[in-house]
Amino acid sequence: MSLSEVRIIDLPKILDRRGNLSIIEECKHIPFQIARTYWIYDVPGGEKRGGHAYRENKEFIVALSGSFDVILDDGREKKTFSLNRSYYGLYVPNGLWREMNNFSTNSLALVLASTPYNPEDYVWDYKALLSSK
Ligand code: TYD
């Protein structure tokens, strides 16, 4: 996959005097069925996550609280996406090298994934990822 497939998706935001509500429905707001949900939290200052790619898994990442950066690389180009609102998220197709860093205190990253957890789906070697393209 190339970086051109990556996109920020705005989510519905229902505002009223009691506060805000946002929604994600699979195959409607995001382009896949959700097989798994996980979240990343209590990240110590200066820590990085990721450092791998997925062969098949696609993800949608939302900063439910606080802020962090997602750095994506397709071997040709590298792009940083700063997430800091809970009413939009980043669609990350499979096959891209990714890191996450710059986590603010108390940030909460929600990740919706298209496949169940499978350690075999991970590519840990950047060079191997490039040679598979
Ligand atoms: P990892 O995918 O390396 O996290 P990140 O990409 O955010 O740095 O996962 C960290 C650990 O959690 C690793 O031991 C695998 C485990 N894990 C699961 O058991 N199930 C999951 O769905 C995920 C995402 C991770």
Short mmCIF file of N, CA, C and O and ligand atoms in Angstrom, two decimals:
data_model
loop_
_atom_site.label_atom_id
_atom_site.label_comp_id
_atom_site.label_asym_id
_atom_site.label_seq_id
_atom_site.Cartn_x
_atom_site.Cartn_y
_atom_site.Cartn_z
N MET A 1 0.85 -1.20 0.00
CA MET A 1 0.00 0.00 0.00
C MET A 1 0.88 1.25 0.00
O MET A 1 1.98 1.22 0.52
N SER A 2 0.35 2.32 -0.53
CA SER A 2 1.13 3.55 -0.53
C SER A 2 0.46 4.57 0.38
O SER A 2 -0.70 4.42 0.76
N LEU A 3 1.22 5.60 0.68
CA LEU A 3 0.70 6.65 1.57
C LEU A 3 -0.54 7.33 1.00
O LEU A 3 -1.30 7.94 1.74
N SER A 4 -0.73 7.21 -0.32
CA SER A 4 -1.90 7.87 -0.92
C SER A 4 -3.22 7.25 -0.44
O SER A 4 -4.28 7.86 -0.56
N GLU A 5 -3.14 6.03 0.11
CA GLU A 5 -4.36 5.37 0.62
C GLU A 5 -4.72 5.86 2.03
O GLU A 5 -5.81 5.59 2.52
N VAL A 6 -3.76 6.48 2.68
CA VAL A 6 -3.95 6.92 4.07
C VAL A 6 -4.84 8.15 4.09
O VAL A 6 -4.69 9.02 3.23
N ARG A 7 -5.77 8.21 5.03
CA ARG A 7 -6.53 9.45 5.11
C ARG A 7 -7.10 9.68 6.50
O ARG A 7 -7.37 8.74 7.25
N ILE A 8 -7.27 10.97 6.79
CA ILE A 8 -7.99 11.38 8.00
C ILE A 8 -9.48 11.27 7.68
O ILE A 8 -9.93 11.74 6.64
N ILE A 9 -10.22 10.62 8.57
CA ILE A 9 -11.67 10.51 8.37
C ILE A 9 -12.37 11.27 9.49
O ILE A 9 -12.15 11.00 10.68
N ASP A 10 -13.19 12.22 9.09
CA ASP A 10 -14.00 12.97 10.07
C ASP A 10 -15.17 12.11 10.50
O ASP A 10 -15.85 11.52 9.65
N LEU A 11 -15.43 12.08 11.78
CA LEU A 11 -16.53 11.28 12.32
C LEU A 11 -17.71 12.19 12.64
O LEU A 11 -17.53 13.39 12.86
N PRO A 12 -18.92 11.62 12.69
CA PRO A 12 -20.06 12.44 13.08
C PRO A 12 -19.82 12.98 14.49
O PRO A 12 -19.21 12.30 15.33
N LYS A 13 -20.30 14.18 14.70
CA LYS A 13 -20.15 14.83 16.02
C LYS A 13 -21.51 15.40 16.38
O LYS A 13 -22.01 16.29 15.69
N ILE A 14 -22.13 14.83 17.39
CA ILE A 14 -23.46 15.27 17.80
C ILE A 14 -23.29 16.18 19.01
O ILE A 14 -22.85 15.72 20.07
N LEU A 15 -23.61 17.43 18.81
CA LEU A 15 -23.40 18.42 19.87
C LEU A 15 -24.73 18.75 20.52
O LEU A 15 -25.71 18.98 19.82
N ASP A 16 -24.78 18.76 21.82
CA ASP A 16 -25.89 19.42 22.50
C ASP A 16 -25.40 19.95 23.83
O ASP A 16 -24.22 19.83 24.15
N ARG A 17 -26.28 20.57 24.59
CA ARG A 17 -25.81 21.27 25.79
C ARG A 17 -25.26 20.30 26.85
O ARG A 17 -24.57 20.70 27.77
N ARG A 18 -25.54 18.99 26.66
CA ARG A 18 -25.03 18.01 27.62
C ARG A 18 -23.64 17.51 27.27
O ARG A 18 -23.06 16.71 27.99
N GLY A 19 -23.14 17.99 26.12
CA GLY A 19 -21.80 17.54 25.71
C GLY A 19 -21.83 16.95 24.32
O GLY A 19 -22.85 17.01 23.63
N ASN A 20 -20.73 16.37 23.90
CA ASN A 20 -20.57 15.89 22.52
C ASN A 20 -20.58 14.36 22.47
O ASN A 20 -20.19 13.70 23.44
N LEU A 21 -20.97 13.86 21.32
CA LEU A 21 -20.98 12.41 21.11
C LEU A 21 -20.50 12.14 19.68
O LEU A 21 -20.97 12.79 18.74
N SER A 22 -19.56 11.24 19.52
CA SER A 22 -19.11 10.84 18.18
C SER A 22 -19.28 9.34 18.01
O SER A 22 -19.44 8.61 18.98
N ILE A 23 -19.26 8.92 16.76
CA ILE A 23 -19.70 7.56 16.41
C ILE A 23 -18.75 6.94 15.38
O ILE A 23 -18.27 7.65 14.49
N ILE A 24 -18.53 5.62 15.51
CA ILE A 24 -17.87 4.87 14.43
C ILE A 24 -18.68 3.61 14.17
O ILE A 24 -18.86 2.79 15.07
N GLU A 25 -19.20 3.47 12.97
CA GLU A 25 -19.83 2.21 12.54
C GLU A 25 -18.95 1.58 11.48
O GLU A 25 -18.48 2.26 10.56
N GLU A 26 -18.74 0.27 11.61
CA GLU A 26 -17.88 -0.43 10.66
C GLU A 26 -18.49 -0.37 9.26
O GLU A 26 -19.70 -0.38 9.10
N CYS A 27 -17.61 -0.29 8.27
CA CYS A 27 -18.00 -0.26 6.85
C CYS A 27 -18.86 0.96 6.48
O CYS A 27 -19.33 1.04 5.35
N LYS A 28 -19.07 1.84 7.42
CA LYS A 28 -19.83 3.05 7.11
C LYS A 28 -18.90 4.26 7.28
O LYS A 28 -18.63 4.99 6.32
N HIS A 29 -18.42 4.44 8.49
CA HIS A 29 -17.50 5.56 8.72
C HIS A 29 -16.06 5.16 8.44
O HIS A 29 -15.22 6.01 8.14
N ILE A 30 -15.78 3.86 8.60
CA ILE A 30 -14.43 3.36 8.29
C ILE A 30 -14.56 2.21 7.27
O ILE A 30 -15.58 1.52 7.25
N PRO A 31 -13.53 2.04 6.42
CA PRO A 31 -13.70 1.14 5.27
C PRO A 31 -13.37 -0.34 5.55
O PRO A 31 -12.82 -1.02 4.70
N PHE A 32 -13.68 -0.82 6.75
CA PHE A 32 -13.48 -2.26 7.02
C PHE A 32 -14.39 -2.71 8.16
O PHE A 32 -14.93 -1.87 8.90
N GLN A 33 -14.49 -4.03 8.30
CA GLN A 33 -15.21 -4.63 9.44
C GLN A 33 -14.25 -4.69 10.63
O GLN A 33 -13.08 -5.05 10.45
N ILE A 34 -14.76 -4.41 11.80
CA ILE A 34 -13.90 -4.37 12.99
C ILE A 34 -13.82 -5.78 13.59
O ILE A 34 -14.83 -6.36 13.98
N ALA A 35 -12.59 -6.31 13.66
CA ALA A 35 -12.39 -7.62 14.28
C ALA A 35 -11.84 -7.48 15.70
O ALA A 35 -11.90 -8.43 16.48
N ARG A 36 -11.30 -6.30 16.01
CA ARG A 36 -10.55 -6.16 17.27
C ARG A 36 -10.47 -4.68 17.63
O ARG A 36 -10.38 -3.82 16.75
N THR A 37 -10.51 -4.43 18.92
CA THR A 37 -10.35 -3.06 19.42
C THR A 37 -9.30 -3.09 20.53
O THR A 37 -9.36 -3.96 21.40
N TYR A 38 -8.34 -2.19 20.47
CA TYR A 38 -7.41 -2.07 21.60
C TYR A 38 -7.09 -0.60 21.82
O TYR A 38 -7.44 0.25 20.99
N TRP A 39 -6.52 -0.31 22.96
CA TRP A 39 -6.18 1.08 23.23
C TRP A 39 -4.84 1.16 23.92
O TRP A 39 -4.39 0.22 24.59
N ILE A 40 -4.18 2.29 23.70
CA ILE A 40 -2.82 2.51 24.21
C ILE A 40 -2.90 3.71 25.16
O ILE A 40 -3.45 4.76 24.80
N TYR A 41 -2.40 3.53 26.36
CA TYR A 41 -2.56 4.57 27.39
C TYR A 41 -1.41 4.47 28.38
O TYR A 41 -0.62 3.51 28.34
N ASP A 42 -1.29 5.48 29.24
CA ASP A 42 -0.20 5.53 30.24
C ASP A 42 1.17 5.38 29.57
O ASP A 42 2.05 4.67 30.08
N VAL A 43 1.34 6.01 28.42
CA VAL A 43 2.63 5.94 27.73
C VAL A 43 3.59 6.90 28.42
O VAL A 43 3.29 8.10 28.54
N PRO A 44 4.72 6.42 28.89
CA PRO A 44 5.68 7.32 29.56
C PRO A 44 6.19 8.38 28.58
O PRO A 44 6.31 8.12 27.38
N GLY A 45 6.49 9.56 29.10
CA GLY A 45 6.99 10.67 28.28
C GLY A 45 8.18 10.22 27.44
O GLY A 45 9.06 9.52 27.92
N GLY A 46 8.18 10.60 26.17
CA GLY A 46 9.31 10.31 25.28
C GLY A 46 9.30 8.91 24.68
O GLY A 46 10.15 8.59 23.84
N GLU A 47 8.33 8.09 25.08
CA GLU A 47 8.31 6.69 24.59
C GLU A 47 7.72 6.61 23.18
O GLU A 47 6.89 7.43 22.78
N LYS A 48 8.18 5.58 22.43
CA LYS A 48 7.67 5.34 21.06
C LYS A 48 6.93 4.01 21.04
O LYS A 48 7.29 3.09 21.75
N ARG A 49 5.95 3.90 20.17
CA ARG A 49 5.27 2.61 19.93
C ARG A 49 5.43 2.26 18.45
O ARG A 49 5.85 3.08 17.66
N GLY A 50 4.99 1.06 18.11
CA GLY A 50 5.05 0.65 16.70
C GLY A 50 6.44 0.17 16.34
O GLY A 50 7.03 -0.62 17.07
N GLY A 51 6.93 0.66 15.18
CA GLY A 51 8.20 0.14 14.70
C GLY A 51 8.01 -1.19 13.98
O GLY A 51 8.76 -2.14 14.15
N HIS A 52 6.95 -1.24 13.20
CA HIS A 52 6.61 -2.45 12.44
C HIS A 52 5.57 -2.10 11.39
O HIS A 52 5.06 -0.96 11.35
N ALA A 53 5.23 -3.09 10.56
CA ALA A 53 4.11 -2.96 9.61
C ALA A 53 3.24 -4.19 9.79
O ALA A 53 3.63 -5.15 10.47
N TYR A 54 2.05 -4.15 9.22
CA TYR A 54 1.20 -5.34 9.19
C TYR A 54 1.04 -5.78 7.74
O TYR A 54 0.85 -4.95 6.85
N ARG A 55 1.08 -7.10 7.53
CA ARG A 55 0.87 -7.61 6.16
C ARG A 55 -0.57 -7.41 5.72
O ARG A 55 -0.83 -6.96 4.60
N GLU A 56 -1.52 -7.73 6.60
CA GLU A 56 -2.94 -7.69 6.22
C GLU A 56 -3.78 -6.69 7.00
O GLU A 56 -4.77 -6.17 6.49
N ASN A 57 -3.43 -6.50 8.26
CA ASN A 57 -4.29 -5.73 9.16
C ASN A 57 -4.37 -4.25 8.77
O ASN A 57 -3.36 -3.60 8.54
N LYS A 58 -5.60 -3.75 8.72
CA LYS A 58 -5.84 -2.33 8.50
C LYS A 58 -6.32 -1.74 9.83
O LYS A 58 -7.02 -2.43 10.58
N GLU A 59 -6.02 -0.48 10.06
CA GLU A 59 -6.43 0.09 11.35
C GLU A 59 -7.01 1.49 11.20
O GLU A 59 -6.77 2.18 10.21
N PHE A 60 -7.77 1.85 12.22
CA PHE A 60 -8.27 3.22 12.31
C PHE A 60 -7.94 3.70 13.72
O PHE A 60 -8.29 3.05 14.70
N ILE A 61 -7.22 4.81 13.79
CA ILE A 61 -6.66 5.27 15.07
C ILE A 61 -7.29 6.62 15.44
O ILE A 61 -7.32 7.54 14.64
N VAL A 62 -7.78 6.70 16.68
CA VAL A 62 -8.40 7.94 17.16
C VAL A 62 -7.73 8.37 18.47
O VAL A 62 -7.50 7.53 19.35
N ALA A 63 -7.45 9.64 18.60
CA ALA A 63 -6.96 10.18 19.88
C ALA A 63 -8.20 10.50 20.72
O ALA A 63 -8.78 11.57 20.59
N LEU A 64 -8.61 9.55 21.54
CA LEU A 64 -9.81 9.78 22.36
C LEU A 64 -9.54 10.87 23.38
O LEU A 64 -10.45 11.58 23.81
N SER A 65 -8.28 10.96 23.79
CA SER A 65 -7.90 11.98 24.75
C SER A 65 -6.45 12.36 24.47
O SER A 65 -5.66 11.52 24.02
N GLY A 66 -6.10 13.62 24.72
CA GLY A 66 -4.71 14.06 24.53
C GLY A 66 -4.30 14.04 23.08
O GLY A 66 -5.13 14.15 22.17
N SER A 67 -3.02 13.85 22.85
CA SER A 67 -2.49 13.94 21.49
C SER A 67 -1.26 13.03 21.33
O SER A 67 -0.60 12.69 22.31
N PHE A 68 -1.01 12.67 20.07
CA PHE A 68 0.19 11.90 19.72
C PHE A 68 0.35 11.99 18.22
O PHE A 68 -0.55 12.45 17.50
N ASP A 69 1.51 11.56 17.74
CA ASP A 69 1.79 11.56 16.30
C ASP A 69 1.87 10.13 15.78
O ASP A 69 2.38 9.24 16.48
N VAL A 70 1.39 9.93 14.57
CA VAL A 70 1.54 8.64 13.88
C VAL A 70 2.42 8.91 12.65
O VAL A 70 2.08 9.77 11.83
N ILE A 71 3.53 8.20 12.56
CA ILE A 71 4.45 8.40 11.44
C ILE A 71 4.33 7.19 10.53
O ILE A 71 4.53 6.05 10.97
N LEU A 72 3.99 7.45 9.26
CA LEU A 72 3.77 6.36 8.31
C LEU A 72 4.77 6.48 7.16
O LEU A 72 5.09 7.60 6.72
N ASP A 73 5.20 5.34 6.67
CA ASP A 73 6.26 5.30 5.66
C ASP A 73 5.94 4.17 4.68
O ASP A 73 5.74 3.02 5.11
N ASP A 74 5.88 4.51 3.40
CA ASP A 74 5.61 3.45 2.41
C ASP A 74 6.87 3.07 1.64
O ASP A 74 6.79 2.39 0.61
N GLY A 75 8.01 3.53 2.13
CA GLY A 75 9.28 3.20 1.47
C GLY A 75 9.72 4.28 0.51
O GLY A 75 10.90 4.39 0.19
N ARG A 76 8.76 5.08 0.07
CA ARG A 76 9.10 6.18 -0.83
C ARG A 76 9.01 7.51 -0.11
O ARG A 76 9.75 8.44 -0.36
N GLU A 77 8.07 7.55 0.82
CA GLU A 77 7.72 8.81 1.46
C GLU A 77 7.38 8.52 2.91
O GLU A 77 6.87 7.43 3.23
N LYS A 78 7.61 9.52 3.76
CA LYS A 78 7.32 9.37 5.18
C LYS A 78 6.48 10.57 5.58
O LYS A 78 6.81 11.70 5.20
N LYS A 79 5.40 10.32 6.31
CA LYS A 79 4.49 11.41 6.65
C LYS A 79 4.08 11.31 8.11
O LYS A 79 3.83 10.19 8.60
N THR A 80 3.97 12.46 8.78
CA THR A 80 3.56 12.48 10.18
C THR A 80 2.15 13.04 10.29
O THR A 80 1.86 14.10 9.71
N PHE A 81 1.30 12.33 11.01
CA PHE A 81 -0.07 12.79 11.24
C PHE A 81 -0.23 13.04 12.73
O PHE A 81 0.02 12.14 13.55
N SER A 82 -0.63 14.26 13.09
CA SER A 82 -0.84 14.59 14.51
C SER A 82 -2.31 14.41 14.82
O SER A 82 -3.16 15.03 14.17
N LEU A 83 -2.59 13.56 15.78
CA LEU A 83 -3.99 13.33 16.17
C LEU A 83 -4.21 13.97 17.53
O LEU A 83 -3.43 13.74 18.47
N ASN A 84 -5.26 14.74 17.65
CA ASN A 84 -5.50 15.44 18.91
C ASN A 84 -6.97 15.76 19.18
O ASN A 84 -7.27 16.56 20.06
N ARG A 85 -7.87 15.16 18.43
CA ARG A 85 -9.31 15.36 18.66
C ARG A 85 -10.00 14.01 18.54
O ARG A 85 -9.57 13.15 17.77
N SER A 86 -11.12 13.85 19.26
CA SER A 86 -11.78 12.54 19.25
C SER A 86 -12.86 12.45 18.17
O SER A 86 -13.52 11.42 18.06
N TYR A 87 -13.02 13.50 17.35
CA TYR A 87 -14.05 13.45 16.30
C TYR A 87 -13.46 13.21 14.90
O TYR A 87 -14.12 13.41 13.90
N TYR A 88 -12.20 12.80 14.86
CA TYR A 88 -11.65 12.30 13.59
C TYR A 88 -10.57 11.26 13.90
O TYR A 88 -10.11 11.15 15.04
N GLY A 89 -10.22 10.51 12.88
CA GLY A 89 -9.20 9.49 13.10
C GLY A 89 -8.41 9.27 11.83
O GLY A 89 -8.70 9.87 10.78
N LEU A 90 -7.40 8.41 11.94
CA LEU A 90 -6.50 8.16 10.81
C LEU A 90 -6.71 6.73 10.32
O LEU A 90 -6.58 5.77 11.09
N TYR A 91 -7.04 6.60 9.05
CA TYR A 91 -7.16 5.28 8.43
C TYR A 91 -5.78 4.86 7.93
O TYR A 91 -5.16 5.57 7.13
N VAL A 92 -5.31 3.70 8.43
CA VAL A 92 -3.99 3.20 8.07
C VAL A 92 -4.14 1.84 7.37
O VAL A 92 -4.41 0.83 8.02
N PRO A 93 -3.99 1.80 6.05
CA PRO A 93 -4.07 0.51 5.35
C PRO A 93 -2.89 -0.39 5.72
O PRO A 93 -1.91 0.07 6.32
N ASN A 94 -2.98 -1.65 5.35
CA ASN A 94 -1.89 -2.59 5.61
C ASN A 94 -0.66 -2.23 4.77
O ASN A 94 -0.74 -1.48 3.79
N GLY A 95 0.47 -2.79 5.19
CA GLY A 95 1.68 -2.67 4.38
C GLY A 95 2.47 -1.39 4.55
O GLY A 95 3.34 -1.10 3.73
N LEU A 96 2.17 -0.62 5.59
CA LEU A 96 2.92 0.62 5.82
C LEU A 96 3.71 0.51 7.12
O LEU A 96 3.20 0.01 8.13
N TRP A 97 4.95 1.00 7.07
CA TRP A 97 5.75 1.06 8.29
C TRP A 97 5.18 2.15 9.18
O TRP A 97 4.87 3.23 8.71
N ARG A 98 5.05 1.83 10.48
CA ARG A 98 4.45 2.85 11.32
C ARG A 98 5.08 2.95 12.71
O ARG A 98 5.52 1.98 13.30
N GLU A 99 5.14 4.20 13.15
CA GLU A 99 5.56 4.47 14.53
C GLU A 99 4.56 5.44 15.13
O GLU A 99 3.86 6.15 14.42
N MET A 100 4.52 5.44 16.45
CA MET A 100 3.69 6.44 17.16
C MET A 100 4.57 7.04 18.23
O MET A 100 5.27 6.31 18.95
N ASN A 101 4.56 8.38 18.33
CA ASN A 101 5.37 9.01 19.36
C ASN A 101 4.73 10.33 19.79
O ASN A 101 3.61 10.63 19.38
N ASN A 102 5.46 11.08 20.61
CA ASN A 102 4.96 12.40 21.04
C ASN A 102 3.68 12.30 21.86
O ASN A 102 2.82 13.18 21.75
N PHE A 103 3.51 11.24 22.62
CA PHE A 103 2.28 11.06 23.41
C PHE A 103 2.23 12.12 24.51
O PHE A 103 3.18 12.27 25.29
N SER A 104 1.10 12.82 24.61
CA SER A 104 0.94 13.78 25.70
C SER A 104 0.58 13.02 26.98
O SER A 104 0.13 11.86 26.93
N THR A 105 0.72 13.69 28.09
CA THR A 105 0.33 13.09 29.36
C THR A 105 -1.16 12.74 29.31
O THR A 105 -1.96 13.52 28.80
N ASN A 106 -1.50 11.57 29.78
CA ASN A 106 -2.91 11.12 29.81
C ASN A 106 -3.52 10.91 28.44
O ASN A 106 -4.75 10.92 28.30
N SER A 107 -2.70 10.75 27.40
CA SER A 107 -3.31 10.51 26.08
C SER A 107 -3.85 9.07 26.02
O SER A 107 -3.36 8.16 26.70
N LEU A 108 -4.87 8.95 25.20
CA LEU A 108 -5.54 7.65 25.03
C LEU A 108 -5.76 7.43 23.54
O LEU A 108 -6.49 8.19 22.89
N ALA A 109 -5.10 6.41 22.99
CA ALA A 109 -5.21 6.09 21.56
C ALA A 109 -6.12 4.88 21.40
O ALA A 109 -5.81 3.79 21.88
N LEU A 110 -7.24 5.09 20.73
CA LEU A 110 -8.14 3.98 20.42
C LEU A 110 -7.76 3.44 19.05
O LEU A 110 -7.61 4.23 18.10
N VAL A 111 -7.62 2.11 18.93
CA VAL A 111 -7.27 1.51 17.63
C VAL A 111 -8.31 0.45 17.28
O VAL A 111 -8.53 -0.50 18.05
N LEU A 112 -8.95 0.63 16.13
CA LEU A 112 -9.88 -0.37 15.60
C LEU A 112 -9.12 -1.12 14.51
O LEU A 112 -8.51 -0.49 13.64
N ALA A 113 -9.16 -2.45 14.58
CA ALA A 113 -8.34 -3.25 13.67
C ALA A 113 -9.23 -4.19 12.86
O ALA A 113 -10.26 -4.67 13.34
N SER A 114 -8.78 -4.47 11.64
CA SER A 114 -9.61 -5.28 10.72
C SER A 114 -9.40 -6.78 10.90
O SER A 114 -10.16 -7.57 10.35
N THR A 115 -8.35 -7.19 11.63
CA THR A 115 -8.09 -8.63 11.83
C THR A 115 -7.90 -8.92 13.32
O THR A 115 -7.48 -8.04 14.07
N PRO A 116 -8.13 -10.18 13.72
CA PRO A 116 -7.77 -10.58 15.09
C PRO A 116 -6.25 -10.48 15.26
O PRO A 116 -5.52 -10.49 14.26
N TYR A 117 -5.80 -10.44 16.49
CA TYR A 117 -4.36 -10.38 16.74
C TYR A 117 -3.67 -11.61 16.16
O TYR A 117 -4.09 -12.73 16.40
N ASN A 118 -2.61 -11.37 15.39
CA ASN A 118 -1.86 -12.46 14.79
C ASN A 118 -0.40 -12.04 14.69
O ASN A 118 -0.05 -11.22 13.83
N PRO A 119 0.46 -12.58 15.56
CA PRO A 119 1.86 -12.17 15.54
C PRO A 119 2.52 -12.39 14.17
O PRO A 119 3.45 -11.67 13.82
N GLU A 120 1.99 -13.35 13.40
CA GLU A 120 2.56 -13.63 12.06
C GLU A 120 2.30 -12.50 11.06
O GLU A 120 2.93 -12.45 10.00
N ASP A 121 1.35 -11.66 11.41
CA ASP A 121 0.99 -10.57 10.49
C ASP A 121 1.99 -9.40 10.58
O ASP A 121 1.98 -8.51 9.75
N TYR A 122 2.85 -9.43 11.60
CA TYR A 122 3.77 -8.32 11.80
C TYR A 122 5.00 -8.45 10.90
O TYR A 122 5.54 -9.54 10.73
N VAL A 123 5.44 -7.32 10.34
CA VAL A 123 6.73 -7.25 9.67
C VAL A 123 7.61 -6.36 10.55
O VAL A 123 7.31 -5.18 10.74
N TRP A 124 8.67 -6.95 11.09
CA TRP A 124 9.53 -6.21 12.04
C TRP A 124 10.77 -5.65 11.38
O TRP A 124 11.53 -4.91 11.99
N ASP A 125 10.99 -6.05 10.13
CA ASP A 125 12.22 -5.66 9.44
C ASP A 125 11.85 -4.69 8.31
O ASP A 125 11.19 -5.06 7.35
N TYR A 126 12.31 -3.45 8.46
CA TYR A 126 11.96 -2.40 7.49
C TYR A 126 12.41 -2.79 6.09
O TYR A 126 11.68 -2.62 5.12
N LYS A 127 13.62 -3.35 6.00
CA LYS A 127 14.15 -3.72 4.66
C LYS A 127 13.31 -4.82 4.03
O LYS A 127 13.07 -4.82 2.82
N ALA A 128 12.84 -5.77 4.88
CA ALA A 128 12.00 -6.86 4.35
C ALA A 128 10.69 -6.29 3.82
O ALA A 128 10.16 -6.77 2.81
N LEU A 129 10.19 -5.29 4.49
CA LEU A 129 8.94 -4.67 4.03
C LEU A 129 9.15 -4.05 2.65
O LEU A 129 8.34 -4.23 1.74
N LEU A 130 10.27 -3.35 2.50
CA LEU A 130 10.52 -2.68 1.21
C LEU A 130 10.72 -3.71 0.10
O LEU A 130 10.22 -3.51 -1.01
N SER A 131 11.39 -4.81 0.40
CA SER A 131 11.65 -5.79 -0.66
C SER A 131 10.38 -6.57 -1.02
O SER A 131 10.32 -7.19 -2.07
N SER A 132 9.36 -6.53 -0.13
CA SER A 132 8.10 -7.22 -0.45
C SER A 132 7.19 -6.37 -1.33
O SER A 132 6.15 -6.80 -1.77
N LYS A 133 7.59 -5.11 -1.62
CA LYS A 133 6.73 -4.20 -2.39
C LYS A 133 6.97 -4.31 -3.89
O LYS A 133 8.04 -4.64 -4.30
P1 TYD B 1 2.47 -4.11 19.65
O1 TYD B 1 1.58 -4.43 18.51
O2 TYD B 1 3.95 -4.32 19.45
O3 TYD B 1 2.20 -2.64 20.16
P2 TYD B 1 2.58 -1.24 19.45
O4 TYD B 1 2.54 -1.45 17.98
O5 TYD B 1 1.55 -0.29 19.94
O6 TYD B 1 3.93 -0.84 19.94
O7 TYD B 1 1.98 -4.97 20.90
C1 TYD B 1 2.55 -4.87 22.18
C2 TYD B 1 2.31 -6.18 22.91
O8 TYD B 1 0.91 -6.43 23.06
C3 TYD B 1 2.89 -7.39 22.19
O9 TYD B 1 3.42 -8.25 23.18
C4 TYD B 1 1.69 -8.07 21.56
C5 TYD B 1 0.56 -7.67 22.47
N1 TYD B 1 -0.72 -7.50 21.74
C6 TYD B 1 -1.71 -8.48 21.85
O10 TYD B 1 -1.56 -9.49 22.57
N2 TYD B 1 -2.88 -8.30 21.17
C7 TYD B 1 -3.10 -7.20 20.39
O11 TYD B 1 -4.20 -7.08 19.77
C8 TYD B 1 -2.06 -6.22 20.27
C9 TYD B 1 -2.24 -5.01 19.39
C10 TYD B 1 -0.89 -6.41 20.96
#
